[in-house]
Short mmCIF file of C-alpha atoms in Angstrom, two decimals:
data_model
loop_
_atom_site.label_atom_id
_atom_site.label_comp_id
_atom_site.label_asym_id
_atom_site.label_seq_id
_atom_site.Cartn_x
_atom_site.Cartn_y
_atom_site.Cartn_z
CA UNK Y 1 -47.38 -57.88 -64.60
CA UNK Y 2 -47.86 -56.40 -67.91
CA UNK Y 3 -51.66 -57.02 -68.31
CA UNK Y 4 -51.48 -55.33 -65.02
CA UNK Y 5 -49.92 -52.26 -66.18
CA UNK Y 6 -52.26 -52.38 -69.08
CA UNK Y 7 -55.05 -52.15 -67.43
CA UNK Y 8 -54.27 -49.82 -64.88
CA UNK Y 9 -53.09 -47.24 -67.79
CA UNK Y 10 -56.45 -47.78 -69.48
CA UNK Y 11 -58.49 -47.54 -66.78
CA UNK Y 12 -56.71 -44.26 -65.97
CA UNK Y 13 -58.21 -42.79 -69.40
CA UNK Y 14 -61.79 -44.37 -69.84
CA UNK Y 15 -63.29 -41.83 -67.35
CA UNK Y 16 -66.09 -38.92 -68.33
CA UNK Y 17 -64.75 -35.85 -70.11
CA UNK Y 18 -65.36 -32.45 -68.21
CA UNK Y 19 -63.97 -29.13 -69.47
CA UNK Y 20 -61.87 -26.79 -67.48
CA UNK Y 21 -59.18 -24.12 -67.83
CA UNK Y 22 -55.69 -24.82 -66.31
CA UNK Y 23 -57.53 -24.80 -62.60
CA UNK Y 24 -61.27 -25.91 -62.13
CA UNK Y 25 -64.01 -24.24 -63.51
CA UNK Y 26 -65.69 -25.79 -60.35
CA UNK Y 27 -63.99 -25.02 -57.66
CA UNK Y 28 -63.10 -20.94 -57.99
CA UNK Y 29 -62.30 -19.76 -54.21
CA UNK Y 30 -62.92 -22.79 -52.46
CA UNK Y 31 -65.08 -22.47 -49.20
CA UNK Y 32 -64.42 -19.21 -47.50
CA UNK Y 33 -66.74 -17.74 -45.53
CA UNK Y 34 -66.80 -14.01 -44.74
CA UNK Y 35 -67.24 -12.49 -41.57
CA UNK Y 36 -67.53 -9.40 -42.39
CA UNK Y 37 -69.23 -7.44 -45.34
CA UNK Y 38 -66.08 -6.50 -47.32
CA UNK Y 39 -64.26 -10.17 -46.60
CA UNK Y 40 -61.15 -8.68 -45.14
CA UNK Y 41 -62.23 -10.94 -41.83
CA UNK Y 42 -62.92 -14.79 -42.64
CA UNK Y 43 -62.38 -18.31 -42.25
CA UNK Y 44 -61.36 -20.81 -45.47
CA UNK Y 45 -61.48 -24.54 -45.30
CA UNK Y 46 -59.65 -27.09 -47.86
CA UNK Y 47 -60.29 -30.98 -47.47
CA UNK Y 48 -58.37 -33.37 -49.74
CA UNK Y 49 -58.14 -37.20 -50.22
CA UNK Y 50 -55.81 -39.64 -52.01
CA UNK Y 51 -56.30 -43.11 -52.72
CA UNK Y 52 -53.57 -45.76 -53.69
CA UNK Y 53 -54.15 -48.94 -55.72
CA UNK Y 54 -50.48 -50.05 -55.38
CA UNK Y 55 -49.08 -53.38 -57.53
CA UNK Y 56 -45.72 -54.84 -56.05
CA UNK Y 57 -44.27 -57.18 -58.06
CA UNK Y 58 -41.36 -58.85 -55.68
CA UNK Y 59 -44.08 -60.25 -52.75
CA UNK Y 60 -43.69 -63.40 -50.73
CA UNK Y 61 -46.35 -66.18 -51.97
CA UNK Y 62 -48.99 -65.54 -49.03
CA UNK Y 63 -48.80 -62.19 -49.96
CA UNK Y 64 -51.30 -59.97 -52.57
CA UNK Y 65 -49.57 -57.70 -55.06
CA UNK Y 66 -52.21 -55.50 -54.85
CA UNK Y 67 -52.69 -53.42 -52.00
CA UNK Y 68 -55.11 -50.46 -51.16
CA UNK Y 69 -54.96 -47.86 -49.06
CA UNK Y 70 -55.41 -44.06 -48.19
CA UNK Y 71 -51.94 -42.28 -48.88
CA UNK Y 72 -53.83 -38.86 -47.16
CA UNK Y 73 -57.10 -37.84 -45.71
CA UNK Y 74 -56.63 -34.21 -44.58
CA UNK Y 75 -58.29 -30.95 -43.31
CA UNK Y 76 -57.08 -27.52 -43.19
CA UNK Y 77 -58.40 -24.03 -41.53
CA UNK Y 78 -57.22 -20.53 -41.52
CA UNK Y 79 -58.94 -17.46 -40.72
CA UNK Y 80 -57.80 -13.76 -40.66
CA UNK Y 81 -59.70 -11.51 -38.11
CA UNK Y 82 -57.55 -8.39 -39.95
CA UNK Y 83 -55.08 -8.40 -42.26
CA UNK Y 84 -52.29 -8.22 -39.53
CA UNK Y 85 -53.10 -11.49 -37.57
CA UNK Y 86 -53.68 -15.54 -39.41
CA UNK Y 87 -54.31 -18.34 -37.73
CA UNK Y 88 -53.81 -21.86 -39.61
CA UNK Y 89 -54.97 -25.47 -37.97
CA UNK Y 90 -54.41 -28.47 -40.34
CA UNK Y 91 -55.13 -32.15 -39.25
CA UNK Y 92 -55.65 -35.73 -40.87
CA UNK Y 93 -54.14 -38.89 -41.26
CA UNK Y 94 -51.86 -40.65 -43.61
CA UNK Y 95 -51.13 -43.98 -45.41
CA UNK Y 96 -53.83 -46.10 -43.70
CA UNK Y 97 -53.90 -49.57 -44.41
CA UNK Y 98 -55.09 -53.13 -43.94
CA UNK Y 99 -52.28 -53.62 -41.66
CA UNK Y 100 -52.40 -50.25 -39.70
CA UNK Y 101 -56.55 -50.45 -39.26
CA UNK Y 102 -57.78 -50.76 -35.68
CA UNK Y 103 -61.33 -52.74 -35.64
CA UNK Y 104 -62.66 -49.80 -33.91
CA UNK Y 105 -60.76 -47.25 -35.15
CA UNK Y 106 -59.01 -46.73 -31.96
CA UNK Y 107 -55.27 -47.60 -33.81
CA UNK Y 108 -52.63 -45.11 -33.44
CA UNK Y 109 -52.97 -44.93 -37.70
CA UNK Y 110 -57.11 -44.76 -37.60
CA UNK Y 111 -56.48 -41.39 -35.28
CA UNK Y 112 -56.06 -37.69 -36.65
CA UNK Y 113 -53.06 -35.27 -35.26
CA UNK Y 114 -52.43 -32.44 -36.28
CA UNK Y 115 -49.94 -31.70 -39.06
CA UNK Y 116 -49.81 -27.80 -38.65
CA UNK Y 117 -51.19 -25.13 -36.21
CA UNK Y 118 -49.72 -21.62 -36.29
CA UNK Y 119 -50.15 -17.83 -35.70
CA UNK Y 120 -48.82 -15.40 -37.62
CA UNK Y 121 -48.21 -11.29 -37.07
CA UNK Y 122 -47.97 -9.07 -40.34
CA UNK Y 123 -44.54 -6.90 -40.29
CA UNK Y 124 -46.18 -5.00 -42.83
CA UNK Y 125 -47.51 -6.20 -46.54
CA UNK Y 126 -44.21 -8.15 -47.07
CA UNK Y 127 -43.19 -9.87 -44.49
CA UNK Y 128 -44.23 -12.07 -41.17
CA UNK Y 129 -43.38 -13.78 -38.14
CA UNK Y 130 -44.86 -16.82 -36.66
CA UNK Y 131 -45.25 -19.52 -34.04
CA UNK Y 132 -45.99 -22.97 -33.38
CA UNK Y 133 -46.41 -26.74 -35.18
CA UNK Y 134 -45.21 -24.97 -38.97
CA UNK Y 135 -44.31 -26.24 -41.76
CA UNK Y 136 -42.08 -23.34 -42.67
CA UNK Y 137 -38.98 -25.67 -43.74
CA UNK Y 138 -35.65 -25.08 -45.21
CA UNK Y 139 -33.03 -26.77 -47.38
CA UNK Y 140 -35.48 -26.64 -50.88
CA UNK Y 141 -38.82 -26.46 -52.51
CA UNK Y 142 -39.45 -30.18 -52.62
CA UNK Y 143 -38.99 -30.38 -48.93
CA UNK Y 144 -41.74 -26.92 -48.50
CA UNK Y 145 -43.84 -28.68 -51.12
CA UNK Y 146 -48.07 -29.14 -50.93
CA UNK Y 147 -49.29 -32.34 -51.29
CA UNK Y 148 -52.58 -30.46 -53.09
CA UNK Y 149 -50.37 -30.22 -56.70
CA UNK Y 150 -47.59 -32.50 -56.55
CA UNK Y 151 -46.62 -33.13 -60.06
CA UNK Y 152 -45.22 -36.66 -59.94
CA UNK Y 153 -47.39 -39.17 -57.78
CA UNK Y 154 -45.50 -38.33 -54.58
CA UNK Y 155 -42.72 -36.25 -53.26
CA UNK Y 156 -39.31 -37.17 -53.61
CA UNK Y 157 -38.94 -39.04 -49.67
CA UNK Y 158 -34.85 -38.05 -49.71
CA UNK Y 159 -36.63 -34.12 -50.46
CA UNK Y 160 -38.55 -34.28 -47.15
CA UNK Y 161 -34.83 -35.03 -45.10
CA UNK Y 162 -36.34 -34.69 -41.08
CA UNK Y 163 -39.09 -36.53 -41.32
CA UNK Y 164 -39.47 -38.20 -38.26
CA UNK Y 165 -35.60 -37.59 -37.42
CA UNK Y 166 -35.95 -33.50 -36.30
CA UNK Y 167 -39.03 -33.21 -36.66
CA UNK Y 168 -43.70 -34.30 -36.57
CA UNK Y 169 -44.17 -35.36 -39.71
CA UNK Y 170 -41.95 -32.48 -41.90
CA UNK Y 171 -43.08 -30.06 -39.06
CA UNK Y 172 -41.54 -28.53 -36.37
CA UNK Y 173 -42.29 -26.45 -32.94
CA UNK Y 174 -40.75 -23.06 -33.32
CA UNK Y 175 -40.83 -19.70 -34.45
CA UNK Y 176 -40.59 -18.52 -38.34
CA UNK Y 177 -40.20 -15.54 -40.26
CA UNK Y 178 -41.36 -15.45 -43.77
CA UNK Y 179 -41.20 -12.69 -46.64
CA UNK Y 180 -39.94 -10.75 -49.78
CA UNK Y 181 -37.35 -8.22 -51.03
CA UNK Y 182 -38.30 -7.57 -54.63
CA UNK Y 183 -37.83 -10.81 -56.27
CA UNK Y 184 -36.43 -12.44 -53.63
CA UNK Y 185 -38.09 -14.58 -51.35
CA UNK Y 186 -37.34 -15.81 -48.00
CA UNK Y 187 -38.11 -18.24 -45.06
CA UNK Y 188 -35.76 -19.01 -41.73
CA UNK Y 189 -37.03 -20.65 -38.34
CA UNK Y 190 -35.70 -21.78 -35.36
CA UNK Y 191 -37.29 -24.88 -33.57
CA UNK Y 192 -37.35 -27.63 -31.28
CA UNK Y 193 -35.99 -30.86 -32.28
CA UNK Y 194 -37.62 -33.93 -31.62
CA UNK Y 195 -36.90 -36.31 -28.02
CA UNK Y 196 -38.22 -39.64 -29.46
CA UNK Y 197 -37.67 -40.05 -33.00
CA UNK Y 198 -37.80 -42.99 -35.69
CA UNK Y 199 -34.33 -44.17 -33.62
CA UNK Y 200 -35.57 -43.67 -30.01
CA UNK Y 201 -35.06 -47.35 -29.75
CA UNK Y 202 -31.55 -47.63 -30.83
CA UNK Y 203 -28.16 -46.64 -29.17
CA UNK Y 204 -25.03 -46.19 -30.59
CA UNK Y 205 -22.08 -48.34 -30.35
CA UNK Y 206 -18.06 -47.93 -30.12
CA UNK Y 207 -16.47 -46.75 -33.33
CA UNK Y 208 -19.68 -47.41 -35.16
CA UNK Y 209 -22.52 -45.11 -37.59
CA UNK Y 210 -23.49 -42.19 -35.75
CA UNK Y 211 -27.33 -42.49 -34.70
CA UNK Y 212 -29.76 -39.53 -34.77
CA UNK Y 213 -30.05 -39.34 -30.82
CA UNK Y 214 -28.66 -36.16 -29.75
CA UNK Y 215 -31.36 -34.39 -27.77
CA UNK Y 216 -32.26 -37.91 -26.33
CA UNK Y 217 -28.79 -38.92 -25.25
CA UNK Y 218 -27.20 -35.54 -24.88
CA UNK Y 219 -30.45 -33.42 -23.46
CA UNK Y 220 -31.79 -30.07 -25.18
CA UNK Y 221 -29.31 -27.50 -24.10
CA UNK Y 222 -26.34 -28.85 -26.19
CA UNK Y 223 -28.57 -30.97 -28.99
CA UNK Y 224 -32.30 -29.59 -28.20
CA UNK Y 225 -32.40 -26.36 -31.02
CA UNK Y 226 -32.04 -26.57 -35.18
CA UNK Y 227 -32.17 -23.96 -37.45
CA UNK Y 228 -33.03 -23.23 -41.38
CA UNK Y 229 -33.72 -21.37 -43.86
CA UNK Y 230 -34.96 -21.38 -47.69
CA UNK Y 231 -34.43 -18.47 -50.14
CA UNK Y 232 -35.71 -18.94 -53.95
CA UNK Y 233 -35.23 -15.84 -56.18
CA UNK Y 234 -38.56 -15.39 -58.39
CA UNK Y 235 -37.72 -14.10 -62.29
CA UNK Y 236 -40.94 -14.09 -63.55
CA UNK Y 237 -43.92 -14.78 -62.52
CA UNK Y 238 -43.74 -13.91 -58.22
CA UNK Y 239 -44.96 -16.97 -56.74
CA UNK Y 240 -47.29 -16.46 -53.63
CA UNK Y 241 -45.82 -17.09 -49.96
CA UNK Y 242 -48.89 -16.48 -47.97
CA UNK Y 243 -48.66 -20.29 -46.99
CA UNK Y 244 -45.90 -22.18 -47.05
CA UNK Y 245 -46.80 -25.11 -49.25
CA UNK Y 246 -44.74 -24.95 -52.79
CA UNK Y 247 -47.06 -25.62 -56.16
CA UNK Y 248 -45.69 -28.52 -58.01
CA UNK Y 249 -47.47 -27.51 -61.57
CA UNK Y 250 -49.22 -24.94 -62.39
CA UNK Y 251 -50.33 -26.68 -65.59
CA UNK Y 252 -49.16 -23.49 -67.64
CA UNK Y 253 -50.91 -21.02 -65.57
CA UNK Y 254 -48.05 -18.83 -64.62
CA UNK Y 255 -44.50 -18.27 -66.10
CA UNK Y 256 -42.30 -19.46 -63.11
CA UNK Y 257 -38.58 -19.12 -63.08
CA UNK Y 258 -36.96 -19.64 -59.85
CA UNK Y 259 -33.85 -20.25 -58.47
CA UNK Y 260 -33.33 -21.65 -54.52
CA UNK Y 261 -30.75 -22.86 -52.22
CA UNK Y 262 -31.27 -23.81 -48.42
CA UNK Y 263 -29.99 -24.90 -45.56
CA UNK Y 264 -31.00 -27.26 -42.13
CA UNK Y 265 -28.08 -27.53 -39.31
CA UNK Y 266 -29.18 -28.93 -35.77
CA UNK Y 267 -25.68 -28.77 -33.63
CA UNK Y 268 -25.02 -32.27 -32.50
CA UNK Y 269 -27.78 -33.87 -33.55
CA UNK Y 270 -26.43 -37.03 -33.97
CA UNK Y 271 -24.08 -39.06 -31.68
CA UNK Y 272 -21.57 -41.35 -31.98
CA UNK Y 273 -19.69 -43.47 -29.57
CA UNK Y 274 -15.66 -43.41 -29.55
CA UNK Y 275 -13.40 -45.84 -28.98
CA UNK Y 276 -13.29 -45.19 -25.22
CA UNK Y 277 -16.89 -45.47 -24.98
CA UNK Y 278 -17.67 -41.49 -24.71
CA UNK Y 279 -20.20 -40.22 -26.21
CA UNK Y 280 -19.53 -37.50 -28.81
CA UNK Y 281 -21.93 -35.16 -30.48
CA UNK Y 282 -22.16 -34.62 -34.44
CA UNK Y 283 -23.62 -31.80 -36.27
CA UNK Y 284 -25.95 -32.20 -38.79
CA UNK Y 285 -26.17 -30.09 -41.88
CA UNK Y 286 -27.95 -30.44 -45.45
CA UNK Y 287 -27.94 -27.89 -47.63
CA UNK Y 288 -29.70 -27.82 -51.29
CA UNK Y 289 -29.50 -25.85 -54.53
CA UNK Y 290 -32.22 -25.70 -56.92
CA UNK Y 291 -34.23 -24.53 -60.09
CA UNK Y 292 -38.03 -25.12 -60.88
CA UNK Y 293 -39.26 -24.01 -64.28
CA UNK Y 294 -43.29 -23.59 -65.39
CA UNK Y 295 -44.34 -22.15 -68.27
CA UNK Y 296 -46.96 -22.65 -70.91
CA UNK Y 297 -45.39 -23.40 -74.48
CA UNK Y 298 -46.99 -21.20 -77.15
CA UNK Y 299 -50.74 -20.75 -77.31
CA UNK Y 300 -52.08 -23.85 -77.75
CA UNK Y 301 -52.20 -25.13 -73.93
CA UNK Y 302 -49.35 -26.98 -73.74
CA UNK Y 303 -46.29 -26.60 -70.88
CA UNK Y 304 -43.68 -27.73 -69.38
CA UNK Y 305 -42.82 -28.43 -65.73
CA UNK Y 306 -39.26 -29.00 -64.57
CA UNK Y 307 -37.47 -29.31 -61.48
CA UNK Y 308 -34.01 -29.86 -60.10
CA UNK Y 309 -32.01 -30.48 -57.18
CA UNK Y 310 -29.06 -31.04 -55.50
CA UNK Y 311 -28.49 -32.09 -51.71
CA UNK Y 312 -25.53 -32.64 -49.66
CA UNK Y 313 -26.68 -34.50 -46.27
CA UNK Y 314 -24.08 -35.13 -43.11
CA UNK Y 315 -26.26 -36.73 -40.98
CA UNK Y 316 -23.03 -38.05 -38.89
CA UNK Y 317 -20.35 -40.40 -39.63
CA UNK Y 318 -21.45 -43.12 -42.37
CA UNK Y 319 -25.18 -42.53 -40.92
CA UNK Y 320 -28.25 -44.75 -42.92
CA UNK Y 321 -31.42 -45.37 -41.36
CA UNK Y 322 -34.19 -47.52 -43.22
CA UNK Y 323 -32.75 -46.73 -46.80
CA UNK Y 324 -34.06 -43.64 -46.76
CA UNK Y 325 -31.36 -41.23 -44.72
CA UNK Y 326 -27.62 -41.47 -45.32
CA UNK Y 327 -25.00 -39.38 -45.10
CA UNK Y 328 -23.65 -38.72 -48.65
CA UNK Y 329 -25.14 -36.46 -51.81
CA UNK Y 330 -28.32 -36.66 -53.79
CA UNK Y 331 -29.43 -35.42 -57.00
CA UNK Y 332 -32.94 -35.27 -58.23
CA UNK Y 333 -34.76 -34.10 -61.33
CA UNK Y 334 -38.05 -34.33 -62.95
CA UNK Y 335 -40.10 -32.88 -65.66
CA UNK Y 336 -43.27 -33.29 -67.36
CA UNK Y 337 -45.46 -31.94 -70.52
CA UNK Y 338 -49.17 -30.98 -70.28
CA UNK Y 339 -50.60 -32.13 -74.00
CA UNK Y 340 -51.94 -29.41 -75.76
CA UNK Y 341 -56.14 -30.28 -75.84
CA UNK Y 342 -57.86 -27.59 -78.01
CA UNK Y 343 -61.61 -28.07 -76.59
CA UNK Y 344 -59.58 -27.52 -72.95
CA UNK Y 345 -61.60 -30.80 -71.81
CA UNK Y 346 -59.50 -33.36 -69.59
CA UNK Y 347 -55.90 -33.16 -70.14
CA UNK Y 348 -52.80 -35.50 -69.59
CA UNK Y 349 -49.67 -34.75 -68.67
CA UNK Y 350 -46.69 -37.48 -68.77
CA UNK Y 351 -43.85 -37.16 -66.63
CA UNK Y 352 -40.60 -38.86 -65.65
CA UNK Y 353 -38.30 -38.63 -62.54
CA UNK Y 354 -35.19 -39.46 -61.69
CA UNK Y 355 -33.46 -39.78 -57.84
CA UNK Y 356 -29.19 -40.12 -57.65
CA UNK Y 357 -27.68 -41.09 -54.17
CA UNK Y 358 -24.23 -41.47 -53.44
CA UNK Y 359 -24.59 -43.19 -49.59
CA UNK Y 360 -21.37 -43.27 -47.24
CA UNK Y 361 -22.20 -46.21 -45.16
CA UNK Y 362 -22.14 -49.01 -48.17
CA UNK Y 363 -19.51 -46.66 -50.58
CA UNK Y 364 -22.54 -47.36 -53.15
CA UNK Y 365 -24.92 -45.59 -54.79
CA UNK Y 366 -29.14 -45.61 -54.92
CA UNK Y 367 -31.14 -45.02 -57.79
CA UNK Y 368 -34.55 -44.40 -58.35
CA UNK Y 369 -36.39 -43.90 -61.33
CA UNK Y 370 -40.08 -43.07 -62.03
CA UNK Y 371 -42.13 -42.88 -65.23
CA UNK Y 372 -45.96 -41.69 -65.33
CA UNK Y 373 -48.68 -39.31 -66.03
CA UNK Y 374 -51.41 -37.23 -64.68
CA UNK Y 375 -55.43 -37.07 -65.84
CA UNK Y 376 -56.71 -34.05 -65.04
CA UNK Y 377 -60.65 -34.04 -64.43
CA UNK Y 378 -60.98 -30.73 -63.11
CA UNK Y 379 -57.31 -29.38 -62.64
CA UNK Y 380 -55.49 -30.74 -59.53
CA UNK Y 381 -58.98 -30.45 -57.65
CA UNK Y 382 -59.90 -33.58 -59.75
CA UNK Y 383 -57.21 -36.27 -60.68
CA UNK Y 384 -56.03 -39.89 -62.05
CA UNK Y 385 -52.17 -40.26 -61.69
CA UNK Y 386 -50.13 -43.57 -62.49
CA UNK Y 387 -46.85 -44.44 -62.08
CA UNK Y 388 -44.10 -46.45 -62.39
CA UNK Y 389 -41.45 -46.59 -60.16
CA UNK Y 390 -38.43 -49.06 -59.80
CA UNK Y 391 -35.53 -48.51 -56.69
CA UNK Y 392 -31.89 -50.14 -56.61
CA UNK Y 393 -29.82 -49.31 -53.17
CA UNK Y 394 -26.22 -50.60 -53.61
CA UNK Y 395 -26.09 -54.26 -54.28
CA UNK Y 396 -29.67 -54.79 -53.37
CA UNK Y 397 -31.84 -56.51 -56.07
CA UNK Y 398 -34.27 -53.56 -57.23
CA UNK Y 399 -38.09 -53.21 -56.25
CA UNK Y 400 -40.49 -52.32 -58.75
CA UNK Y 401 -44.07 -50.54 -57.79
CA UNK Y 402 -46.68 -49.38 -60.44
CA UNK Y 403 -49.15 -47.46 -58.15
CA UNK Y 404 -52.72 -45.65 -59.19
CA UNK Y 405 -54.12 -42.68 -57.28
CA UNK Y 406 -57.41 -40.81 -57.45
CA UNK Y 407 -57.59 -37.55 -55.83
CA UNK Y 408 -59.83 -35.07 -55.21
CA UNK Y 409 -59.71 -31.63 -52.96
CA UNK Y 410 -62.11 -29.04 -51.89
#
């Protein structure tokens, strides 16, 4: 195990040096194309790609501990035919694997589906309302955050809290509206929740956890709408909201200060069955507070990244589904430090992360901890990250995972 490590954190460092400023000297724009002569109608296109080398250390004896796969292969559109109208298509797939591969790619996990598609009306320069698949979320950053600039390896799962539950894949179906007062940022939407979700198989039963089955069980006039909302007041540095994917670092590029709290309530969401057999409906609500700090430190490239959060989640009485969603509180923190590199060649940034949960269904606690760093090649458009990460739920023995990505996005 700790040859492993070793040569995994080596491995992440003997790579060619190539100089850059915080972004990529390489990449500038990206790919638009204009339509017109002045640019004010045209289409941009951004492609991205992770891979995992993952090490497990607690595997049964048939089993490898290393495992390979692709955490995300993904391509997103939008195009503006004027400045009042944007339409945004993104598609791709997501952690495919030896054991999700189809030998002819016919697989449910070899196929593409769309993540977003939306179209947006300008209500002036500052704000906008939407429609469709969107990924305009509530309840904090971390669960509105890109996958293009993620600090630590991955997002914080407990962040993203519908996945699968409400919602596609952290989207839903609905309509948004997006926009700024001064310093003040905001984002609420109103959407469909989801019929067959990660629970459409179970059913709930007398005087036990609720189960997340209201539109299913209870049909979509009482249990079919949610509703939320994210507002993050901007001190510095304004952040952009033209899309609504957060920036996880900005590697000391901007002097970000913001403060956020948001909500997510879907009326009787869940269900729970009494003692006389009746189905009852329970409301779900999480709501979040949090702070995310950027900033370079002096002049001589360095800068710190930091993030907190806190999250109260009722998902229903003593609700828990895969270790993942429970009923109860979470707090979560992380921060890093981009080394200062004079000749602004590749540059490495160590972070940590830590993930609290108190969980009503055991009266226990979860903890997870993470410890890694970043290689940047070209900024976040070129990448090495490795990390450490090591999970303990209640009275569970803990699980250990030091995974390797290389990205790179266009």
């Amino acid at each position: 195990m700790k040859n492993f490590i070793l040569l995994l954190f080596l491995g992440s460092f003997l790579i060619p040096y190539s100089a850059f400023s915080q972004g990529s000297p390489d990449y500038t724009g990206g790919l638009k194309v204009k339509l017109n002569e002045d640019g004010s109608k045209y289409f941009r296109v951004i492609s991205w790609a992770q891979f995992w080398a993952k090490y497990t250390d607690d595997v049964p004896d048939s089993e490898s501990n290393v495992d390979f796969s692709i955490r995300r292969a993904r391509v997103l559109m939008y195009s503006q035919i004027n400045k009042d109208f944007l339409i945004l298509t993104h598609f791709g797939i997501n952690s495919l694997n030896a054991d999700n591969q189809h030998p002819v790619g016919k697989g449910e996990s070899s196929q593409l589906f769309l993540h977003d598609v939306w179209a947006q009306y300008s209500l002036g320069s500052k704000h906008a309302i939407g429609a469709g698949l969107h990924y305009w979320n509530g309840i904090s950053r971390l669960n509105n955050q890109s996958t293009l600039n993620m600090m630590t390896l991955d997002n914080n799962r407990q962040s993203w809290a519908n996945i699968g539950l409400s919602d596609q894949f952290a989207r839903h179906i609905g309509i948004y509206a997006k926009g700024s007062f001064g310093k003040l940022q905001y984002r609420v939407a109103i959407n469909e929740s989801i019929t067959d979700n990660l629970q459409a198989e179970e059913e709930p039963v007398a005087n036990g956890p609720a189960v997340y089955a209201g539109r299913r069980l209870l049909g979509s006039k009482d249990a079919g709408k949610n509703f939320a909302g994210y507002f993050d007041y901007n001190f510095f540095d304004q952040e952009s909201n033209f899309l609504p994917y957060k920036v996880g670092t900005y590697l000391g590029g901007k002097k970000v200060f913001n403060v956020g709290a948001g909500f997510f309530y879907h009326p009787k969401g869940s269900v729970s069955l009494n003692s006389t057999r009746a189905l009852e409906g329970e409301d779900v609500a999480v709501f979040a507070v949090d702070a995310f700090y950027d900033a370079p430190l002096g002049e001589n490239g360095s800068a710190i990244t930091a993030y907190a959060t806190y999250q109260n989640n009722d998902y229903g009485k003593n609700y828990t589904q895969g270790q993942t969603y429970e009923t109860g509180s979470m707090i979560y923190s992380h921060v890093g430090y981009l080394i200062p590199n004079d000749n602004k060649k590749i540059k490495f940034q160590p972070y940590t992360s830590f993930n609290l949960r108190s969980i009503d269904a055991i009266d226990d606690n979860a903890t997870t901890f993470g410890v890694g760093a970043n290689a940047y090649i070209s900024g976040h458009n070129s990448k090495l990250t490795l990390e450490y990460q090591n999970t303990k739920y209640g009275n569970n023995d803990s699980n250990s995972y030091v995974t390797l990505q290389a990205m790179i996005y266009l």
